[in-house]
CSV table of C-alpha atoms in Angstrom, one decimal:
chain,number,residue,atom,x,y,z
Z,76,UNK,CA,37.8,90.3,78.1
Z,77,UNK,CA,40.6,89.5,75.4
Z,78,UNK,CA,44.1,90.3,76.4
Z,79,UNK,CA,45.9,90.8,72.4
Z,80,UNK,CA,49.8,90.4,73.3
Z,81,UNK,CA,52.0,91.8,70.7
Z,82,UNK,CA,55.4,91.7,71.0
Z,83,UNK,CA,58.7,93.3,69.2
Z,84,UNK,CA,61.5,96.1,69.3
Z,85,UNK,CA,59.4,98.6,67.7
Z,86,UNK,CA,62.7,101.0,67.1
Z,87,UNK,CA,61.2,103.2,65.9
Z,88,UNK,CA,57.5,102.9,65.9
Z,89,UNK,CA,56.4,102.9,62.0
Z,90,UNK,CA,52.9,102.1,59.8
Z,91,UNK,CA,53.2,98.7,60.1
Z,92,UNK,CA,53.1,99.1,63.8
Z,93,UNK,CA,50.4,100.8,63.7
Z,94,UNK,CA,48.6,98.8,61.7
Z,95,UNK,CA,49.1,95.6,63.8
Z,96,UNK,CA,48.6,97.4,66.9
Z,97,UNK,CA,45.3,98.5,65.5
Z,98,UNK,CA,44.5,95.2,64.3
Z,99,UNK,CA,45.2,93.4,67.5
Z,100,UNK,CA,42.8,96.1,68.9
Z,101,UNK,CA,40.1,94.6,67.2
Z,102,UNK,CA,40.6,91.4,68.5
Z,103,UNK,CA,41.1,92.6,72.1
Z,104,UNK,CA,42.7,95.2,74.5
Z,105,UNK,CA,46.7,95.6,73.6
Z,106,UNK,CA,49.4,94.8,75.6
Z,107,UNK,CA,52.9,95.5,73.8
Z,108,UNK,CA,55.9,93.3,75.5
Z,109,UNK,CA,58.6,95.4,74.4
Z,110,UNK,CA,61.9,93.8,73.6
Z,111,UNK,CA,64.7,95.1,75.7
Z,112,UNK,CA,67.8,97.8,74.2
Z,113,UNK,CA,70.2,94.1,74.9
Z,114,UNK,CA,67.9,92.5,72.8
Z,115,UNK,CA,68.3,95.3,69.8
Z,116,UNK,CA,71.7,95.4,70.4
Z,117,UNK,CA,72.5,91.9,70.1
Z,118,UNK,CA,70.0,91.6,66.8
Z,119,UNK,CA,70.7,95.5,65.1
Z,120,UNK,CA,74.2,96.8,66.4
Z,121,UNK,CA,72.3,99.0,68.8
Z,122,UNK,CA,69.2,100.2,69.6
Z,123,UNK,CA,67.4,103.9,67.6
Z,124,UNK,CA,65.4,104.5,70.3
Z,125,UNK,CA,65.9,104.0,74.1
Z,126,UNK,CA,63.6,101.6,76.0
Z,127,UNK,CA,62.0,104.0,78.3
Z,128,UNK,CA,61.2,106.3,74.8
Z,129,UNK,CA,59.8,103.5,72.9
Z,130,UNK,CA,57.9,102.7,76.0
Z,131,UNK,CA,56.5,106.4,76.5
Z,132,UNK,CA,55.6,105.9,72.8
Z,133,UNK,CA,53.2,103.0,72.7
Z,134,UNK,CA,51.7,103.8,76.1
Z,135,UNK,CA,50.1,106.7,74.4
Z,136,UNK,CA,48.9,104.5,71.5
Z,137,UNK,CA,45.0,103.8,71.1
Z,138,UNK,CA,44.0,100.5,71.7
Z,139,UNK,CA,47.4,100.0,74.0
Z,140,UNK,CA,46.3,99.1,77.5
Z,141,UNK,CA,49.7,98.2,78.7
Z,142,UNK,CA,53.5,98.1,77.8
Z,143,UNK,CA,55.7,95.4,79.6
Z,144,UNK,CA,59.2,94.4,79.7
Z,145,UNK,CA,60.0,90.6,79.6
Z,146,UNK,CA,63.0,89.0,79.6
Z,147,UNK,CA,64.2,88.6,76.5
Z,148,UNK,CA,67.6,86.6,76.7
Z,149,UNK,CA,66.6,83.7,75.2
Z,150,UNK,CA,66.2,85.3,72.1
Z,151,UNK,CA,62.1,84.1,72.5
Z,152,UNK,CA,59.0,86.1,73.4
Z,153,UNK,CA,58.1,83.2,75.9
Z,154,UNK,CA,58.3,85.5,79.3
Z,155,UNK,CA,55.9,88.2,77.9
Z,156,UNK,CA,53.2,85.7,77.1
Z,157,UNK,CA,53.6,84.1,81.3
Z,158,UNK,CA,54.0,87.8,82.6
Z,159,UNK,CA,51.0,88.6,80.4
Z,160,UNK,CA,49.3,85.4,82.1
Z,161,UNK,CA,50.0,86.3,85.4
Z,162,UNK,CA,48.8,90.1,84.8
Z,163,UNK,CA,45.5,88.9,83.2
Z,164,UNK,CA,44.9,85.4,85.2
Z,165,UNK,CA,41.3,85.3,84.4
Z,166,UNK,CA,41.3,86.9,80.6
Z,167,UNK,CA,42.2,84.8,77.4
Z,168,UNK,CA,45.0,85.4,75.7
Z,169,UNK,CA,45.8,85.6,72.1
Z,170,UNK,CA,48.8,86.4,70.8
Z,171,UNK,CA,49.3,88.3,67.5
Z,172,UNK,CA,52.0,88.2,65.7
Z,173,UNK,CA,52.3,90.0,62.1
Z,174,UNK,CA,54.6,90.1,58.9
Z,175,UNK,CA,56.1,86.9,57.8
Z,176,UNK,CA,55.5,84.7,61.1
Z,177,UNK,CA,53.8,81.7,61.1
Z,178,UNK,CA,53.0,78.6,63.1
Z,179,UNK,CA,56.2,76.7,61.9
Z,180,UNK,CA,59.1,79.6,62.6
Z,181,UNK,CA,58.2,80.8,66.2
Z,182,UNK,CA,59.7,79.4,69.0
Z,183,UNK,CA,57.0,80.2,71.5
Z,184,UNK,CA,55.1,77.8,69.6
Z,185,UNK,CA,55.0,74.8,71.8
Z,186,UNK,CA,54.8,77.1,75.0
Z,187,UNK,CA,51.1,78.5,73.6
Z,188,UNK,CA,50.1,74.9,72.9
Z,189,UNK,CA,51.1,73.7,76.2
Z,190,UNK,CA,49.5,76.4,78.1
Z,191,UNK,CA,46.4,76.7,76.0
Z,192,UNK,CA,47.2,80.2,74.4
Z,193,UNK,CA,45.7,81.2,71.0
Z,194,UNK,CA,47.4,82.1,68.4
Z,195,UNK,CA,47.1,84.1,65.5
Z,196,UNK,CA,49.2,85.3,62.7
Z,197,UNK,CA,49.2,87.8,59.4
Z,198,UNK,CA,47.8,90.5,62.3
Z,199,UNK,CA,48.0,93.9,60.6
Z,200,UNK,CA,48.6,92.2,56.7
Z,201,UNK,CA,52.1,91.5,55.6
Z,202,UNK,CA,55.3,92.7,56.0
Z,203,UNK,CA,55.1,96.1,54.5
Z,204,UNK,CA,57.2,98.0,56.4
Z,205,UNK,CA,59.7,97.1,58.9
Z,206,UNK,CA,62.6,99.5,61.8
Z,207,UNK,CA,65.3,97.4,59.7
Z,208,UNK,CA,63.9,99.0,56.2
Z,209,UNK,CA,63.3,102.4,57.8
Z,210,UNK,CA,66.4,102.9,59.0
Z,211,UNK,CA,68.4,101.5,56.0
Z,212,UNK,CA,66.4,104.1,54.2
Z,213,UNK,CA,67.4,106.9,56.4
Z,214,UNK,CA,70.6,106.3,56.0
Z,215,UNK,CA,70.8,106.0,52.5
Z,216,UNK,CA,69.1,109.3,52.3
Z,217,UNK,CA,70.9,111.4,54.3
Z,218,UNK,CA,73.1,114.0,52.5
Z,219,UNK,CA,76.3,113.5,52.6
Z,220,UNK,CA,78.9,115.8,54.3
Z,221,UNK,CA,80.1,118.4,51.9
Z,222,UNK,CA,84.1,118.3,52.0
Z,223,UNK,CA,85.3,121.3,54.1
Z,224,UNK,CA,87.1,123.6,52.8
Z,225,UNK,CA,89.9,125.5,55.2
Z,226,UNK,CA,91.3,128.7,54.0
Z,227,UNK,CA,94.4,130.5,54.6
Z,228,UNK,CA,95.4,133.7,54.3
Z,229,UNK,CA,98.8,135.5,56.4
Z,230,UNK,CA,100.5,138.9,57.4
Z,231,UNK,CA,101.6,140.9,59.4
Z,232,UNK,CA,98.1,142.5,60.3
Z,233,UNK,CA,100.3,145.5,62.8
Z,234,UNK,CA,97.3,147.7,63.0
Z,235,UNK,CA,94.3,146.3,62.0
Z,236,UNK,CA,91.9,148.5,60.0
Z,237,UNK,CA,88.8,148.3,58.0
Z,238,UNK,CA,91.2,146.8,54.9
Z,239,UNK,CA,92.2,144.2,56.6
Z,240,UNK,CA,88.2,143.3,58.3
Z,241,UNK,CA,87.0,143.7,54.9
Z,242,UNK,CA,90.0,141.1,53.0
Z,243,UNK,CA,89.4,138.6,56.1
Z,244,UNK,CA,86.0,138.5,56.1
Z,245,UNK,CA,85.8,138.0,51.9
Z,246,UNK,CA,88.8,135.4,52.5
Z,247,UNK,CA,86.5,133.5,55.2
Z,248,UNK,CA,83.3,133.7,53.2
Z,249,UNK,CA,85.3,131.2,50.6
Z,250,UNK,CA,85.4,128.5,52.9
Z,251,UNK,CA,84.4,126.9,56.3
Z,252,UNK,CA,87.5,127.8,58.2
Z,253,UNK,CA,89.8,130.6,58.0
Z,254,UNK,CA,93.7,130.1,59.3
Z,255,UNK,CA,95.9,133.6,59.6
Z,256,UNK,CA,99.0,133.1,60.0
Z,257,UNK,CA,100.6,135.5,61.7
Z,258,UNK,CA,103.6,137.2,61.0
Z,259,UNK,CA,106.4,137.1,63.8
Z,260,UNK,CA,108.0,140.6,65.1
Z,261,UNK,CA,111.3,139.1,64.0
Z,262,UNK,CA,109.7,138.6,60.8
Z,263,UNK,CA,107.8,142.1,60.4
Z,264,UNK,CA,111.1,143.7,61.3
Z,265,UNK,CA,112.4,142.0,58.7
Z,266,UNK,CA,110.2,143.4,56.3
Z,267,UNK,CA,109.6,146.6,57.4
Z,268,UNK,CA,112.1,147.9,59.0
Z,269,UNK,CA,113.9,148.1,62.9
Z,270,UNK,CA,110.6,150.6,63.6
Z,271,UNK,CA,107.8,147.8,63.4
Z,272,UNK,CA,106.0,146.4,64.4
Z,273,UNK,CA,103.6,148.9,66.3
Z,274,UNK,CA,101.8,146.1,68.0
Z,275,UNK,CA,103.7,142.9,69.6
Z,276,UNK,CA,102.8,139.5,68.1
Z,277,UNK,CA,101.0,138.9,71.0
Z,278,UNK,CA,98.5,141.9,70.8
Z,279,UNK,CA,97.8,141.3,67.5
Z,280,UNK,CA,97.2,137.6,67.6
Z,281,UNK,CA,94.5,138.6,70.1
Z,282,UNK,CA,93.0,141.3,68.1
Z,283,UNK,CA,92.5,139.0,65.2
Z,284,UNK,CA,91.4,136.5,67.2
Z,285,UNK,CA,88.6,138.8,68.4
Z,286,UNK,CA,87.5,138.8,65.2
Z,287,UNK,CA,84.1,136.7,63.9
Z,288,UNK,CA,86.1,135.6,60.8
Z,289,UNK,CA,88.7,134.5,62.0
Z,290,UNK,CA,88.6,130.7,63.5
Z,291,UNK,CA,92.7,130.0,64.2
Z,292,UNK,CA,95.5,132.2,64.4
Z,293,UNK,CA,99.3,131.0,63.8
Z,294,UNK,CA,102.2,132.9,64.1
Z,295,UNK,CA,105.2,131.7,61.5
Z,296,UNK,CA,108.9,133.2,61.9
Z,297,UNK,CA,109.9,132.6,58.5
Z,298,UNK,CA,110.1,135.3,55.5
Z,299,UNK,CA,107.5,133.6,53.7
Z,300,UNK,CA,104.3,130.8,55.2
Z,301,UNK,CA,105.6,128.6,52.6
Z,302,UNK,CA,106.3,126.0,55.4
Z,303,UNK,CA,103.7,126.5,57.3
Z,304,UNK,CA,101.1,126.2,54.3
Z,305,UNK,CA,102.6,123.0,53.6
Z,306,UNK,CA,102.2,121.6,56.8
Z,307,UNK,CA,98.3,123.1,57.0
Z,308,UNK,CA,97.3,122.2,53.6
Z,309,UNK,CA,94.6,124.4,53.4
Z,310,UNK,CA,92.6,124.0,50.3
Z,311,UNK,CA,92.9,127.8,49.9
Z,312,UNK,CA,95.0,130.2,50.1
Z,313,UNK,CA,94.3,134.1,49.5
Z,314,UNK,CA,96.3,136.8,49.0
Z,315,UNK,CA,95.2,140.9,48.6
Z,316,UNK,CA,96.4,142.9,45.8
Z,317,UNK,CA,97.1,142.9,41.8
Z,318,UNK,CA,99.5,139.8,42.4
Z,319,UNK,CA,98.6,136.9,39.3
Z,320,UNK,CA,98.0,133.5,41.4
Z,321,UNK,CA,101.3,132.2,40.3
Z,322,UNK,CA,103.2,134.5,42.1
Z,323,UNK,CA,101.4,134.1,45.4
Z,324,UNK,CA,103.7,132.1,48.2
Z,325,UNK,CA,102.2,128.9,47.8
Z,326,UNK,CA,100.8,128.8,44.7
Z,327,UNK,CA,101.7,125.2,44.0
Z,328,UNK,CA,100.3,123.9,47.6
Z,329,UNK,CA,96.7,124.9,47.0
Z,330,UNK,CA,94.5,126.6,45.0
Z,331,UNK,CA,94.4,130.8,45.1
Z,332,UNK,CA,92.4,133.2,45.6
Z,333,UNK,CA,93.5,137.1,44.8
Z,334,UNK,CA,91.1,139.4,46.6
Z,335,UNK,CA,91.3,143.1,46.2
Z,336,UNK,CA,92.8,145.7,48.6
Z,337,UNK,CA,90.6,148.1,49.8
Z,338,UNK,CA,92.0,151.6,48.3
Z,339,UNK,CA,93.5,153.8,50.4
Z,340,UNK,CA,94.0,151.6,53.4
Z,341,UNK,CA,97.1,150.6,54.6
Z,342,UNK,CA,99.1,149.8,58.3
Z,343,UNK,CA,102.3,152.4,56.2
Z,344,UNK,CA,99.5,154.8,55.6
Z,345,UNK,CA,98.4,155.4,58.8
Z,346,UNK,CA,101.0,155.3,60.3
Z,347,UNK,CA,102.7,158.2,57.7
Z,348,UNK,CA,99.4,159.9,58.1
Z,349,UNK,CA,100.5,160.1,62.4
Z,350,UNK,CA,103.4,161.2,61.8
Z,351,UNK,CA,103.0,163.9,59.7
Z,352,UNK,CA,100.5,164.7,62.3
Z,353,UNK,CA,102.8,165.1,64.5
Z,354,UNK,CA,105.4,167.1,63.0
Z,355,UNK,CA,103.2,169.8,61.9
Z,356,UNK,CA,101.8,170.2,65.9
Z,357,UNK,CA,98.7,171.7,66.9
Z,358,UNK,CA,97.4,174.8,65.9
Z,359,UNK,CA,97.7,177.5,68.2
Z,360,UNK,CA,95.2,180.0,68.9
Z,361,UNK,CA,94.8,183.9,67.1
Z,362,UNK,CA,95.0,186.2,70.0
């Protein structure tokens, strides 16, 4: 029997693999030495593949009879070829090599004369393919990362309501990140009077971090988020209403985005709506 000993990092396995492995096939039962993830390392930056992956690979190759590791710190193939001696005493050995190898650029070489193991080279054709090229490939194809863009909208959301789910969710859907930020109660009192807000900053933080939309919510003291758009940057900022962009708090920070308000819904409404729920009282009953 004729032990073909091919040798190399295969990370990852490709055609012209394959085609050498089924080449040295031809000339007699496979074993692979496999180069060790040190060895990649020290040639590629790092390995693709991990040994014991590129292993379970070429065991379940046709033609592949065995798959051994070798010490490979001499930068040589020299202790596959003795380990594949001393596996096989009684076979003869040839050892394949394919692609641009030849007699006068291998250092195992002088080990193969010396110990009376064939050689053969252009195994599989030339060097058509290569892990190098594949991967240099891959890389230059891969599409590159869209820049993403973070969105921010504010008030002071007191009791949230399908106007406010419906403005979020269109302000969200602009980019890949929506920011509220959050007005304080200092700064809703401000605003609105000694009366609100309804719900603490606290509560409605957590509601509107509840929501789907919604990836981070700030809460700002201030009158206006000018400062705190500055220091977000966001690359859009939205605002609900008839507003024209250029009178929108931080119009000359980013770019913005009016959305409309959804009619009839308002935190002021409902809230009139209670109370003049409550001051006419329930109706009492006809005797």
């Amino acid at each position: 029997m004729v032990i073909s000993l091919i040798t190399g990092g295969f990370d990852p396995v490709h055609s012209g693999h394959v085609e050498l492995i089924k080449s040295a096939g031809r000339i007699g039962s496979v074993v692979v030495g496999l180069n060790s993830d040190r060895w990649l390392q020290n040639k590629k930056g790092m390995p693709f593949m991990p040994f014991e992956e590129r292993r379970a690979v070429l065991e379940m190759m046709q033609h592949v009879v065995k798959v051994i590791a070798f010490d490979d710190s001499d930068g040589t193939a020299i202790d596959a070829i003795r380990s594949t001696q001393q596996l096989f005493p009684h076979q003869q050995i040839v050892f394949c090599n394919g692609g641009d190898r030849t007699g006068d650029n291998i250092p195992e070489h002088s080990y193969c004369l010396e110990h009376k193991v064939e050689m053969r080279f252009d195994v599989g054709g030339g060097k058509a393919n290569s892990s190098s090229w594949l991967l240099a490939n891959w890389n230059t194809r891969q599409p590159s990362k869209q820049l993403r863009q973070t969105v921010f909208t504010n008030g002071c959301f007191d009791i949230l309501h399908v106007g406010h789910i419906q403005y979020l969710e269109q302000s969200r859907a602009l980019g890949d990140k929506l920011i509220v930020g959050l007005n304080s109660d200092d700064s809703v009192r401000r605003l609105k009077g000694q009366s609100r807000p309804v719900n603490g900053q606290a509560d409605r933080k957590r509601m509107l971090q509840a929501l789907r939309c919604v990836d981070e919510v700030v809460i700002f003291d201030e009158d206006t988020p000018y400062d705190l758009i500055a220091s977000l940057q966001p690359d859009i900022v939205t605002k609900g209403g008839d507003y024209r962009p250029e009178e929108v708090v931080g119009y000359d920070l980013a770019k913005v985005v009016v959305l409309p308000y959804v009619d009839g819904k308002s935190t002021t409404r409902i809230i009139n709506h209670a109370n003049s729920r409550k001051r006419v009282g329930p109706r009492g009953n006809l005797g």
